[in-house]
JSON list of C-alpha atoms in Angstrom, two decimals:
[
{"chain": "A", "resi": 260, "resn": "UNK", "atom": "CA", "xyz": [97.54, 101.19, 70.23]},
{"chain": "A", "resi": 261, "resn": "UNK", "atom": "CA", "xyz": [97.18, 103.34, 73.34]},
{"chain": "A", "resi": 262, "resn": "UNK", "atom": "CA", "xyz": [99.47, 106.26, 74.05]},
{"chain": "A", "resi": 263, "resn": "UNK", "atom": "CA", "xyz": [99.85, 108.58, 77.02]},
{"chain": "A", "resi": 264, "resn": "UNK", "atom": "CA", "xyz": [101.66, 111.91, 76.67]},
{"chain": "A", "resi": 265, "resn": "UNK", "atom": "CA", "xyz": [103.02, 113.87, 79.62]},
{"chain": "A", "resi": 266, "resn": "UNK", "atom": "CA", "xyz": [105.13, 116.75, 78.31]},
{"chain": "A", "resi": 267, "resn": "UNK", "atom": "CA", "xyz": [105.46, 119.13, 81.21]},
{"chain": "A", "resi": 268, "resn": "UNK", "atom": "CA", "xyz": [109.03, 119.52, 82.53]},
{"chain": "A", "resi": 269, "resn": "UNK", "atom": "CA", "xyz": [109.59, 119.50, 86.23]},
{"chain": "A", "resi": 270, "resn": "UNK", "atom": "CA", "xyz": [106.79, 121.34, 88.02]},
{"chain": "A", "resi": 271, "resn": "UNK", "atom": "CA", "xyz": [107.13, 123.59, 91.06]},
{"chain": "A", "resi": 272, "resn": "UNK", "atom": "CA", "xyz": [104.28, 124.68, 93.38]},
{"chain": "A", "resi": 273, "resn": "UNK", "atom": "CA", "xyz": [104.17, 126.66, 96.58]},
{"chain": "A", "resi": 274, "resn": "UNK", "atom": "CA", "xyz": [102.88, 124.75, 99.63]},
{"chain": "A", "resi": 275, "resn": "UNK", "atom": "CA", "xyz": [99.06, 125.15, 100.08]},
{"chain": "A", "resi": 276, "resn": "UNK", "atom": "CA", "xyz": [98.50, 126.14, 96.49]},
{"chain": "A", "resi": 277, "resn": "UNK", "atom": "CA", "xyz": [96.81, 124.07, 93.81]},
{"chain": "A", "resi": 278, "resn": "UNK", "atom": "CA", "xyz": [98.63, 122.51, 90.85]},
{"chain": "A", "resi": 279, "resn": "UNK", "atom": "CA", "xyz": [97.51, 120.89, 87.62]},
{"chain": "A", "resi": 280, "resn": "UNK", "atom": "CA", "xyz": [99.51, 118.07, 86.00]},
{"chain": "A", "resi": 281, "resn": "UNK", "atom": "CA", "xyz": [98.72, 117.56, 82.32]},
{"chain": "A", "resi": 282, "resn": "UNK", "atom": "CA", "xyz": [98.00, 114.29, 80.55]},
{"chain": "A", "resi": 283, "resn": "UNK", "atom": "CA", "xyz": [96.72, 113.62, 77.05]},
{"chain": "A", "resi": 284, "resn": "UNK", "atom": "CA", "xyz": [95.95, 110.26, 75.65]},
{"chain": "A", "resi": 285, "resn": "UNK", "atom": "CA", "xyz": [95.21, 108.52, 72.41]},
{"chain": "A", "resi": 286, "resn": "UNK", "atom": "CA", "xyz": [93.22, 105.35, 71.85]},
{"chain": "A", "resi": 287, "resn": "UNK", "atom": "CA", "xyz": [90.77, 103.90, 69.38]},
{"chain": "A", "resi": 288, "resn": "UNK", "atom": "CA", "xyz": [88.95, 101.92, 72.08]},
{"chain": "A", "resi": 289, "resn": "UNK", "atom": "CA", "xyz": [85.56, 103.33, 73.05]},
{"chain": "A", "resi": 290, "resn": "UNK", "atom": "CA", "xyz": [85.85, 101.85, 76.60]},
{"chain": "A", "resi": 291, "resn": "UNK", "atom": "CA", "xyz": [88.95, 102.73, 78.63]},
{"chain": "A", "resi": 292, "resn": "UNK", "atom": "CA", "xyz": [90.11, 103.74, 82.08]},
{"chain": "A", "resi": 293, "resn": "UNK", "atom": "CA", "xyz": [92.47, 106.53, 83.12]},
{"chain": "A", "resi": 294, "resn": "UNK", "atom": "CA", "xyz": [94.63, 106.34, 86.22]},
{"chain": "A", "resi": 295, "resn": "UNK", "atom": "CA", "xyz": [97.07, 108.58, 88.09]},
{"chain": "A", "resi": 296, "resn": "UNK", "atom": "CA", "xyz": [99.89, 107.25, 90.20]},
{"chain": "A", "resi": 297, "resn": "UNK", "atom": "CA", "xyz": [102.39, 108.92, 92.49]},
{"chain": "A", "resi": 298, "resn": "UNK", "atom": "CA", "xyz": [105.93, 107.58, 92.78]},
{"chain": "A", "resi": 299, "resn": "UNK", "atom": "CA", "xyz": [107.91, 109.15, 95.70]},
{"chain": "A", "resi": 300, "resn": "UNK", "atom": "CA", "xyz": [111.66, 108.84, 95.88]},
{"chain": "A", "resi": 301, "resn": "UNK", "atom": "CA", "xyz": [111.29, 105.59, 97.80]},
{"chain": "A", "resi": 302, "resn": "UNK", "atom": "CA", "xyz": [110.08, 104.02, 94.58]},
{"chain": "A", "resi": 303, "resn": "UNK", "atom": "CA", "xyz": [106.60, 102.61, 95.30]},
{"chain": "A", "resi": 304, "resn": "UNK", "atom": "CA", "xyz": [103.68, 103.26, 92.94]},
{"chain": "A", "resi": 305, "resn": "UNK", "atom": "CA", "xyz": [100.73, 104.75, 94.82]},
{"chain": "A", "resi": 306, "resn": "UNK", "atom": "CA", "xyz": [97.29, 104.66, 93.17]},
{"chain": "A", "resi": 307, "resn": "UNK", "atom": "CA", "xyz": [95.63, 108.06, 93.34]},
{"chain": "A", "resi": 308, "resn": "UNK", "atom": "CA", "xyz": [92.54, 108.24, 91.21]},
{"chain": "A", "resi": 309, "resn": "UNK", "atom": "CA", "xyz": [90.55, 106.52, 88.42]},
{"chain": "A", "resi": 310, "resn": "UNK", "atom": "CA", "xyz": [88.26, 107.84, 85.64]},
{"chain": "A", "resi": 311, "resn": "UNK", "atom": "CA", "xyz": [86.24, 105.65, 83.37]},
{"chain": "A", "resi": 312, "resn": "UNK", "atom": "CA", "xyz": [85.62, 106.76, 79.78]},
{"chain": "A", "resi": 313, "resn": "UNK", "atom": "CA", "xyz": [81.84, 106.56, 80.25]},
{"chain": "A", "resi": 314, "resn": "UNK", "atom": "CA", "xyz": [81.80, 108.35, 83.58]},
{"chain": "A", "resi": 315, "resn": "UNK", "atom": "CA", "xyz": [79.75, 111.55, 83.35]},
{"chain": "A", "resi": 316, "resn": "UNK", "atom": "CA", "xyz": [81.35, 113.28, 86.30]},
{"chain": "A", "resi": 317, "resn": "UNK", "atom": "CA", "xyz": [84.99, 114.05, 87.02]},
{"chain": "A", "resi": 318, "resn": "UNK", "atom": "CA", "xyz": [86.53, 111.76, 89.62]},
{"chain": "A", "resi": 319, "resn": "UNK", "atom": "CA", "xyz": [87.57, 113.14, 93.00]},
{"chain": "A", "resi": 320, "resn": "UNK", "atom": "CA", "xyz": [89.53, 111.52, 95.87]},
{"chain": "A", "resi": 321, "resn": "UNK", "atom": "CA", "xyz": [90.23, 113.86, 98.75]},
{"chain": "A", "resi": 322, "resn": "UNK", "atom": "CA", "xyz": [92.66, 116.54, 97.50]},
{"chain": "A", "resi": 323, "resn": "UNK", "atom": "CA", "xyz": [92.94, 114.90, 94.07]},
{"chain": "A", "resi": 324, "resn": "UNK", "atom": "CA", "xyz": [90.55, 115.52, 91.21]},
{"chain": "A", "resi": 325, "resn": "UNK", "atom": "CA", "xyz": [90.73, 114.51, 87.60]},
{"chain": "A", "resi": 326, "resn": "UNK", "atom": "CA", "xyz": [89.76, 117.01, 85.01]},
{"chain": "A", "resi": 327, "resn": "UNK", "atom": "CA", "xyz": [88.46, 114.70, 82.26]},
{"chain": "A", "resi": 328, "resn": "UNK", "atom": "CA", "xyz": [87.83, 116.31, 78.84]},
{"chain": "A", "resi": 329, "resn": "UNK", "atom": "CA", "xyz": [86.93, 113.45, 76.51]},
{"chain": "A", "resi": 330, "resn": "UNK", "atom": "CA", "xyz": [86.69, 115.43, 73.32]},
{"chain": "A", "resi": 331, "resn": "UNK", "atom": "CA", "xyz": [90.19, 116.85, 73.91]},
{"chain": "A", "resi": 332, "resn": "UNK", "atom": "CA", "xyz": [91.43, 113.44, 75.13]},
{"chain": "A", "resi": 333, "resn": "UNK", "atom": "CA", "xyz": [92.90, 114.99, 78.24]},
{"chain": "A", "resi": 334, "resn": "UNK", "atom": "CA", "xyz": [92.90, 113.75, 81.83]},
{"chain": "A", "resi": 335, "resn": "UNK", "atom": "CA", "xyz": [94.63, 116.33, 83.93]},
{"chain": "A", "resi": 336, "resn": "UNK", "atom": "CA", "xyz": [95.27, 115.75, 87.62]},
{"chain": "A", "resi": 337, "resn": "UNK", "atom": "CA", "xyz": [94.50, 118.60, 90.01]},
{"chain": "A", "resi": 338, "resn": "UNK", "atom": "CA", "xyz": [96.06, 118.58, 93.48]},
{"chain": "A", "resi": 339, "resn": "UNK", "atom": "CA", "xyz": [94.55, 121.14, 95.80]},
{"chain": "A", "resi": 340, "resn": "UNK", "atom": "CA", "xyz": [96.31, 122.56, 98.90]},
{"chain": "A", "resi": 341, "resn": "UNK", "atom": "CA", "xyz": [99.71, 121.09, 98.01]},
{"chain": "A", "resi": 342, "resn": "UNK", "atom": "CA", "xyz": [101.70, 119.56, 100.88]},
{"chain": "A", "resi": 343, "resn": "UNK", "atom": "CA", "xyz": [105.45, 118.94, 101.10]},
{"chain": "A", "resi": 344, "resn": "UNK", "atom": "CA", "xyz": [104.75, 115.26, 100.93]},
{"chain": "A", "resi": 345, "resn": "UNK", "atom": "CA", "xyz": [103.27, 115.68, 97.48]},
{"chain": "A", "resi": 346, "resn": "UNK", "atom": "CA", "xyz": [106.78, 116.06, 96.05]},
{"chain": "A", "resi": 347, "resn": "UNK", "atom": "CA", "xyz": [107.16, 113.05, 93.81]},
{"chain": "A", "resi": 348, "resn": "UNK", "atom": "CA", "xyz": [106.99, 111.76, 90.27]},
{"chain": "A", "resi": 349, "resn": "UNK", "atom": "CA", "xyz": [103.40, 111.49, 88.90]},
{"chain": "A", "resi": 350, "resn": "UNK", "atom": "CA", "xyz": [102.38, 109.11, 86.19]},
{"chain": "A", "resi": 351, "resn": "UNK", "atom": "CA", "xyz": [99.26, 109.09, 84.03]},
{"chain": "A", "resi": 352, "resn": "UNK", "atom": "CA", "xyz": [98.18, 105.68, 82.70]},
{"chain": "A", "resi": 353, "resn": "UNK", "atom": "CA", "xyz": [95.33, 104.09, 80.78]},
{"chain": "A", "resi": 354, "resn": "UNK", "atom": "CA", "xyz": [93.98, 100.60, 80.17]},
{"chain": "A", "resi": 355, "resn": "UNK", "atom": "CA", "xyz": [91.46, 98.93, 77.88]},
{"chain": "A", "resi": 356, "resn": "UNK", "atom": "CA", "xyz": [88.13, 98.12, 79.52]},
{"chain": "A", "resi": 357, "resn": "UNK", "atom": "CA", "xyz": [86.83, 95.32, 77.30]},
{"chain": "A", "resi": 358, "resn": "UNK", "atom": "CA", "xyz": [85.80, 91.93, 78.55]},
{"chain": "A", "resi": 359, "resn": "UNK", "atom": "CA", "xyz": [88.53, 89.48, 77.75]},
{"chain": "A", "resi": 360, "resn": "UNK", "atom": "CA", "xyz": [91.12, 92.14, 77.05]},
{"chain": "A", "resi": 361, "resn": "UNK", "atom": "CA", "xyz": [94.48, 92.48, 78.79]},
{"chain": "A", "resi": 362, "resn": "UNK", "atom": "CA", "xyz": [94.04, 95.23, 81.38]},
{"chain": "A", "resi": 363, "resn": "UNK", "atom": "CA", "xyz": [97.60, 96.34, 80.74]},
{"chain": "A", "resi": 364, "resn": "UNK", "atom": "CA", "xyz": [98.38, 99.81, 81.99]},
{"chain": "A", "resi": 365, "resn": "UNK", "atom": "CA", "xyz": [100.11, 102.04, 79.41]},
{"chain": "A", "resi": 366, "resn": "UNK", "atom": "CA", "xyz": [102.06, 104.71, 81.20]},
{"chain": "A", "resi": 367, "resn": "UNK", "atom": "CA", "xyz": [103.29, 108.20, 80.29]},
{"chain": "A", "resi": 368, "resn": "UNK", "atom": "CA", "xyz": [106.89, 109.21, 81.07]},
{"chain": "A", "resi": 369, "resn": "UNK", "atom": "CA", "xyz": [105.88, 111.02, 84.24]},
{"chain": "A", "resi": 370, "resn": "UNK", "atom": "CA", "xyz": [106.06, 114.53, 85.66]},
{"chain": "A", "resi": 371, "resn": "UNK", "atom": "CA", "xyz": [108.26, 115.55, 88.62]},
{"chain": "A", "resi": 372, "resn": "UNK", "atom": "CA", "xyz": [106.46, 117.73, 91.09]},
{"chain": "A", "resi": 373, "resn": "UNK", "atom": "CA", "xyz": [108.37, 119.71, 93.73]},
{"chain": "A", "resi": 374, "resn": "UNK", "atom": "CA", "xyz": [106.47, 121.48, 96.51]},
{"chain": "A", "resi": 375, "resn": "UNK", "atom": "CA", "xyz": [108.25, 124.53, 97.99]},
{"chain": "A", "resi": 376, "resn": "UNK", "atom": "CA", "xyz": [107.72, 125.49, 101.65]},
{"chain": "B", "resi": 72, "resn": "UNK", "atom": "CA", "xyz": [94.57, 96.76, 104.88]},
{"chain": "B", "resi": 73, "resn": "UNK", "atom": "CA", "xyz": [94.29, 96.16, 101.13]},
{"chain": "B", "resi": 74, "resn": "UNK", "atom": "CA", "xyz": [97.70, 95.64, 99.68]},
{"chain": "B", "resi": 75, "resn": "UNK", "atom": "CA", "xyz": [100.02, 93.99, 97.23]},
{"chain": "B", "resi": 76, "resn": "UNK", "atom": "CA", "xyz": [103.12, 92.55, 98.88]},
{"chain": "B", "resi": 77, "resn": "UNK", "atom": "CA", "xyz": [106.35, 91.89, 96.98]},
{"chain": "B", "resi": 78, "resn": "UNK", "atom": "CA", "xyz": [109.46, 90.20, 98.28]},
{"chain": "B", "resi": 79, "resn": "UNK", "atom": "CA", "xyz": [112.32, 90.86, 98.39]},
{"chain": "B", "resi": 80, "resn": "UNK", "atom": "CA", "xyz": [112.52, 94.68, 98.18]},
{"chain": "B", "resi": 81, "resn": "UNK", "atom": "CA", "xyz": [116.16, 94.58, 97.12]},
{"chain": "B", "resi": 82, "resn": "UNK", "atom": "CA", "xyz": [118.14, 91.81, 95.50]},
{"chain": "B", "resi": 83, "resn": "UNK", "atom": "CA", "xyz": [121.66, 91.56, 94.12]},
{"chain": "B", "resi": 84, "resn": "UNK", "atom": "CA", "xyz": [122.44, 88.32, 92.36]},
{"chain": "B", "resi": 85, "resn": "UNK", "atom": "CA", "xyz": [124.90, 86.85, 89.85]},
{"chain": "B", "resi": 86, "resn": "UNK", "atom": "CA", "xyz": [124.35, 85.95, 86.23]},
{"chain": "B", "resi": 87, "resn": "UNK", "atom": "CA", "xyz": [122.68, 82.59, 85.78]},
{"chain": "B", "resi": 88, "resn": "UNK", "atom": "CA", "xyz": [121.46, 82.04, 89.36]},
{"chain": "B", "resi": 89, "resn": "UNK", "atom": "CA", "xyz": [117.73, 81.32, 89.34]},
{"chain": "B", "resi": 90, "resn": "UNK", "atom": "CA", "xyz": [115.58, 83.57, 91.43]},
{"chain": "B", "resi": 91, "resn": "UNK", "atom": "CA", "xyz": [111.94, 84.18, 92.30]},
{"chain": "B", "resi": 92, "resn": "UNK", "atom": "CA", "xyz": [110.26, 87.38, 93.29]},
{"chain": "B", "resi": 93, "resn": "UNK", "atom": "CA", "xyz": [107.07, 86.71, 95.18]},
{"chain": "B", "resi": 94, "resn": "UNK", "atom": "CA", "xyz": [103.85, 88.68, 94.90]},
{"chain": "B", "resi": 95, "resn": "UNK", "atom": "CA", "xyz": [100.73, 88.35, 96.98]},
{"chain": "B", "resi": 96, "resn": "UNK", "atom": "CA", "xyz": [97.49, 90.39, 97.11]},
{"chain": "B", "resi": 97, "resn": "UNK", "atom": "CA", "xyz": [94.69, 90.30, 99.75]},
{"chain": "B", "resi": 98, "resn": "UNK", "atom": "CA", "xyz": [91.96, 91.96, 97.68]},
{"chain": "B", "resi": 99, "resn": "UNK", "atom": "CA", "xyz": [90.64, 88.90, 95.85]},
{"chain": "B", "resi": 100, "resn": "UNK", "atom": "CA", "xyz": [91.55, 90.44, 92.52]},
{"chain": "B", "resi": 101, "resn": "UNK", "atom": "CA", "xyz": [91.39, 88.25, 89.43]},
{"chain": "B", "resi": 102, "resn": "UNK", "atom": "CA", "xyz": [93.87, 90.26, 87.31]},
{"chain": "B", "resi": 103, "resn": "UNK", "atom": "CA", "xyz": [97.54, 90.38, 88.22]},
{"chain": "B", "resi": 104, "resn": "UNK", "atom": "CA", "xyz": [100.50, 91.65, 86.28]},
{"chain": "B", "resi": 105, "resn": "UNK", "atom": "CA", "xyz": [104.25, 92.20, 86.34]},
{"chain": "B", "resi": 106, "resn": "UNK", "atom": "CA", "xyz": [105.96, 95.34, 85.07]},
{"chain": "B", "resi": 107, "resn": "UNK", "atom": "CA", "xyz": [109.55, 96.48, 84.86]},
{"chain": "B", "resi": 108, "resn": "UNK", "atom": "CA", "xyz": [110.57, 100.15, 85.10]},
{"chain": "B", "resi": 109, "resn": "UNK", "atom": "CA", "xyz": [113.72, 101.32, 83.36]},
{"chain": "B", "resi": 110, "resn": "UNK", "atom": "CA", "xyz": [115.02, 104.87, 82.90]},
{"chain": "B", "resi": 111, "resn": "UNK", "atom": "CA", "xyz": [113.84, 106.38, 79.65]},
{"chain": "B", "resi": 112, "resn": "UNK", "atom": "CA", "xyz": [111.62, 103.39, 78.86]},
{"chain": "B", "resi": 113, "resn": "UNK", "atom": "CA", "xyz": [108.97, 103.82, 81.60]},
{"chain": "B", "resi": 114, "resn": "UNK", "atom": "CA", "xyz": [106.95, 100.82, 82.82]},
{"chain": "B", "resi": 115, "resn": "UNK", "atom": "CA", "xyz": [106.52, 97.86, 80.50]},
{"chain": "B", "resi": 116, "resn": "UNK", "atom": "CA", "xyz": [104.41, 94.85, 81.07]},
{"chain": "B", "resi": 117, "resn": "UNK", "atom": "CA", "xyz": [106.20, 91.45, 81.37]},
{"chain": "B", "resi": 118, "resn": "UNK", "atom": "CA", "xyz": [103.34, 88.95, 81.99]},
{"chain": "B", "resi": 119, "resn": "UNK", "atom": "CA", "xyz": [99.78, 89.06, 83.14]},
{"chain": "B", "resi": 120, "resn": "UNK", "atom": "CA", "xyz": [97.17, 86.68, 84.50]},
{"chain": "B", "resi": 121, "resn": "UNK", "atom": "CA", "xyz": [93.40, 86.97, 84.10]},
{"chain": "B", "resi": 122, "resn": "UNK", "atom": "CA", "xyz": [92.67, 84.33, 86.76]},
{"chain": "B", "resi": 123, "resn": "UNK", "atom": "CA", "xyz": [94.05, 81.15, 88.33]},
{"chain": "B", "resi": 124, "resn": "UNK", "atom": "CA", "xyz": [95.97, 79.01, 85.77]},
{"chain": "B", "resi": 125, "resn": "UNK", "atom": "CA", "xyz": [95.45, 81.73, 83.11]},
{"chain": "B", "resi": 126, "resn": "UNK", "atom": "CA", "xyz": [98.62, 83.57, 82.18]},
{"chain": "B", "resi": 127, "resn": "UNK", "atom": "CA", "xyz": [99.90, 85.33, 79.05]},
{"chain": "B", "resi": 128, "resn": "UNK", "atom": "CA", "xyz": [102.85, 87.34, 77.76]},
{"chain": "B", "resi": 129, "resn": "UNK", "atom": "CA", "xyz": [103.05, 91.04, 77.92]},
{"chain": "B", "resi": 130, "resn": "UNK", "atom": "CA", "xyz": [105.33, 93.30, 76.00]},
{"chain": "B", "resi": 131, "resn": "UNK", "atom": "CA", "xyz": [108.72, 92.11, 77.30]},
{"chain": "B", "resi": 132, "resn": "UNK", "atom": "CA", "xyz": [108.38, 88.42, 78.42]},
{"chain": "B", "resi": 133, "resn": "UNK", "atom": "CA", "xyz": [111.77, 87.08, 77.31]},
{"chain": "B", "resi": 134, "resn": "UNK", "atom": "CA", "xyz": [113.76, 85.65, 80.17]},
{"chain": "B", "resi": 135, "resn": "UNK", "atom": "CA", "xyz": [110.83, 85.49, 82.57]},
{"chain": "B", "resi": 136, "resn": "UNK", "atom": "CA", "xyz": [108.31, 82.91, 83.76]},
{"chain": "B", "resi": 137, "resn": "UNK", "atom": "CA", "xyz": [105.23, 83.22, 85.93]},
{"chain": "B", "resi": 138, "resn": "UNK", "atom": "CA", "xyz": [102.71, 80.92, 87.52]},
{"chain": "B", "resi": 139, "resn": "UNK", "atom": "CA", "xyz": [99.25, 81.46, 88.97]},
{"chain": "B", "resi": 140, "resn": "UNK", "atom": "CA", "xyz": [98.30, 78.42, 91.10]},
{"chain": "B", "resi": 141, "resn": "UNK", "atom": "CA", "xyz": [96.33, 80.47, 93.64]},
{"chain": "B", "resi": 142, "resn": "UNK", "atom": "CA", "xyz": [94.33, 83.61, 93.19]},
{"chain": "B", "resi": 143, "resn": "UNK", "atom": "CA", "xyz": [96.39, 85.66, 95.68]},
{"chain": "B", "resi": 144, "resn": "UNK", "atom": "CA", "xyz": [99.94, 84.74, 94.49]},
{"chain": "B", "resi": 145, "resn": "UNK", "atom": "CA", "xyz": [101.69, 85.56, 91.21]},
{"chain": "B", "resi": 146, "resn": "UNK", "atom": "CA", "xyz": [105.46, 84.86, 91.45]},
{"chain": "B", "resi": 147, "resn": "UNK", "atom": "CA", "xyz": [107.94, 86.09, 88.82]},
{"chain": "B", "resi": 148, "resn": "UNK", "atom": "CA", "xyz": [110.72, 83.62, 88.04]},
{"chain": "B", "resi": 149, "resn": "UNK", "atom": "CA", "xyz": [114.04, 84.40, 86.34]},
{"chain": "B", "resi": 150, "resn": "UNK", "atom": "CA", "xyz": [115.50, 81.04, 85.41]},
{"chain": "B", "resi": 151, "resn": "UNK", "atom": "CA", "xyz": [118.85, 82.41, 84.28]},
{"chain": "B", "resi": 152, "resn": "UNK", "atom": "CA", "xyz": [119.14, 86.10, 85.09]},
{"chain": "B", "resi": 153, "resn": "UNK", "atom": "CA", "xyz": [121.32, 88.35, 82.97]},
{"chain": "B", "resi": 154, "resn": "UNK", "atom": "CA", "xyz": [122.60, 91.91, 83.57]},
{"chain": "B", "resi": 155, "resn": "UNK", "atom": "CA", "xyz": [120.01, 93.36, 81.16]},
{"chain": "B", "resi": 156, "resn": "UNK", "atom": "CA", "xyz": [117.33, 92.22, 83.60]},
{"chain": "B", "resi": 157, "resn": "UNK", "atom": "CA", "xyz": [118.62, 94.70, 86.16]},
{"chain": "B", "resi": 158, "resn": "UNK", "atom": "CA", "xyz": [115.57, 96.86, 86.81]},
{"chain": "B", "resi": 159, "resn": "UNK", "atom": "CA", "xyz": [112.85, 97.93, 89.18]},
{"chain": "B", "resi": 160, "resn": "UNK", "atom": "CA", "xyz": [110.04, 95.38, 89.15]},
{"chain": "B", "resi": 161, "resn": "UNK", "atom": "CA", "xyz": [106.42, 95.88, 90.13]},
{"chain": "B", "resi": 162, "resn": "UNK", "atom": "CA", "xyz": [103.61, 93.49, 90.68]},
{"chain": "B", "resi": 163, "resn": "UNK", "atom": "CA", "xyz": [100.14, 94.86, 90.28]},
{"chain": "B", "resi": 164, "resn": "UNK", "atom": "CA", "xyz": [96.62, 93.58, 90.84]},
{"chain": "B", "resi": 165, "resn": "UNK", "atom": "CA", "xyz": [93.25, 94.86, 89.61]},
{"chain": "B", "resi": 166, "resn": "UNK", "atom": "CA", "xyz": [89.57, 94.38, 90.33]},
{"chain": "B", "resi": 167, "resn": "UNK", "atom": "CA", "xyz": [88.21, 93.27, 86.99]},
{"chain": "B", "resi": 168, "resn": "UNK", "atom": "CA", "xyz": [84.46, 92.96, 86.56]},
{"chain": "B", "resi": 169, "resn": "UNK", "atom": "CA", "xyz": [82.76, 90.65, 84.03]},
{"chain": "B", "resi": 170, "resn": "UNK", "atom": "CA", "xyz": [82.20, 93.71, 81.82]},
{"chain": "B", "resi": 171, "resn": "UNK", "atom": "CA", "xyz": [85.95, 94.11, 81.59]},
{"chain": "B", "resi": 172, "resn": "UNK", "atom": "CA", "xyz": [85.86, 97.30, 83.60]},
{"chain": "B", "resi": 173, "resn": "UNK", "atom": "CA", "xyz": [89.05, 97.72, 85.67]},
{"chain": "B", "resi": 174, "resn": "UNK", "atom": "CA", "xyz": [88.63, 100.39, 88.27]},
{"chain": "B", "resi": 175, "resn": "UNK", "atom": "CA", "xyz": [91.33, 99.63, 90.78]},
{"chain": "B", "resi": 176, "resn": "UNK", "atom": "CA", "xyz": [94.95, 98.94, 90.03]},
{"chain": "B", "resi": 177, "resn": "UNK", "atom": "CA", "xyz": [97.25, 98.56, 92.99]},
{"chain": "B", "resi": 178, "resn": "UNK", "atom": "CA", "xyz": [101.03, 98.06, 92.90]},
{"chain": "B", "resi": 179, "resn": "UNK", "atom": "CA", "xyz": [103.41, 96.30, 95.20]},
{"chain": "B", "resi": 180, "resn": "UNK", "atom": "CA", "xyz": [106.32, 98.19, 96.82]},
{"chain": "B", "resi": 181, "resn": "UNK", "atom": "CA", "xyz": [108.71, 97.25, 94.04]},
{"chain": "B", "resi": 182, "resn": "UNK", "atom": "CA", "xyz": [111.79, 95.05, 93.87]},
{"chain": "B", "resi": 183, "resn": "UNK", "atom": "CA", "xyz": [115.11, 96.53, 92.90]},
{"chain": "B", "resi": 184, "resn": "UNK", "atom": "CA", "xyz": [117.06, 93.77, 91.16]},
{"chain": "B", "resi": 185, "resn": "UNK", "atom": "CA", "xyz": [120.67, 94.03, 90.26]},
{"chain": "B", "resi": 186, "resn": "UNK", "atom": "CA", "xyz": [122.25, 91.21, 88.21]},
{"chain": "B", "resi": 187, "resn": "UNK", "atom": "CA", "xyz": [126.09, 91.27, 88.12]}
]
């Protein structure tokens, strides 16, 4: 079974500073994918970034980067130059990557990020 | 613009009155899925579909039906809604390669359903 753990309480960051949101995972599958989503107060789930278990380099998408440490089973999200619009709930998720397998996303409980002006 | 579109965004209904939540994606994704999000329980998968006419149960399928007659559409049907199905529902679609690699997973805007 797959499990995602997000244990940080609500996080606060000053506008324009960087922030790291922690995520650890557990799986016995050798092939998996890791995802981060943003859920603002309006409720939609916004896809931010993806990292494959066999990817050699950390994923980056604009101000988002994923600090992937496979041996530690961690996939932390780094947001650089925080903006007020980054205030939201952030979810870490993972899925199996085997042919024929259900690509179900297993989610963590989420972390609330508040950006201070 | 690549997107997953759900309708309606908000719905209040009464117990037992059949309803359908529609979901459509324009990315030619094979894999589609429905989740519900509840406080303290996170997101849980209801049903999924690997391709047209291929559907299967997720973790919490009771009380729900789905169909996948076309690649782009994946409606969620509640034949006889009950108050415990009050929740925030998401449709999602993924690009799924023959290797099984799934590198994109996009969600619809969500449907807030209240059953009274």
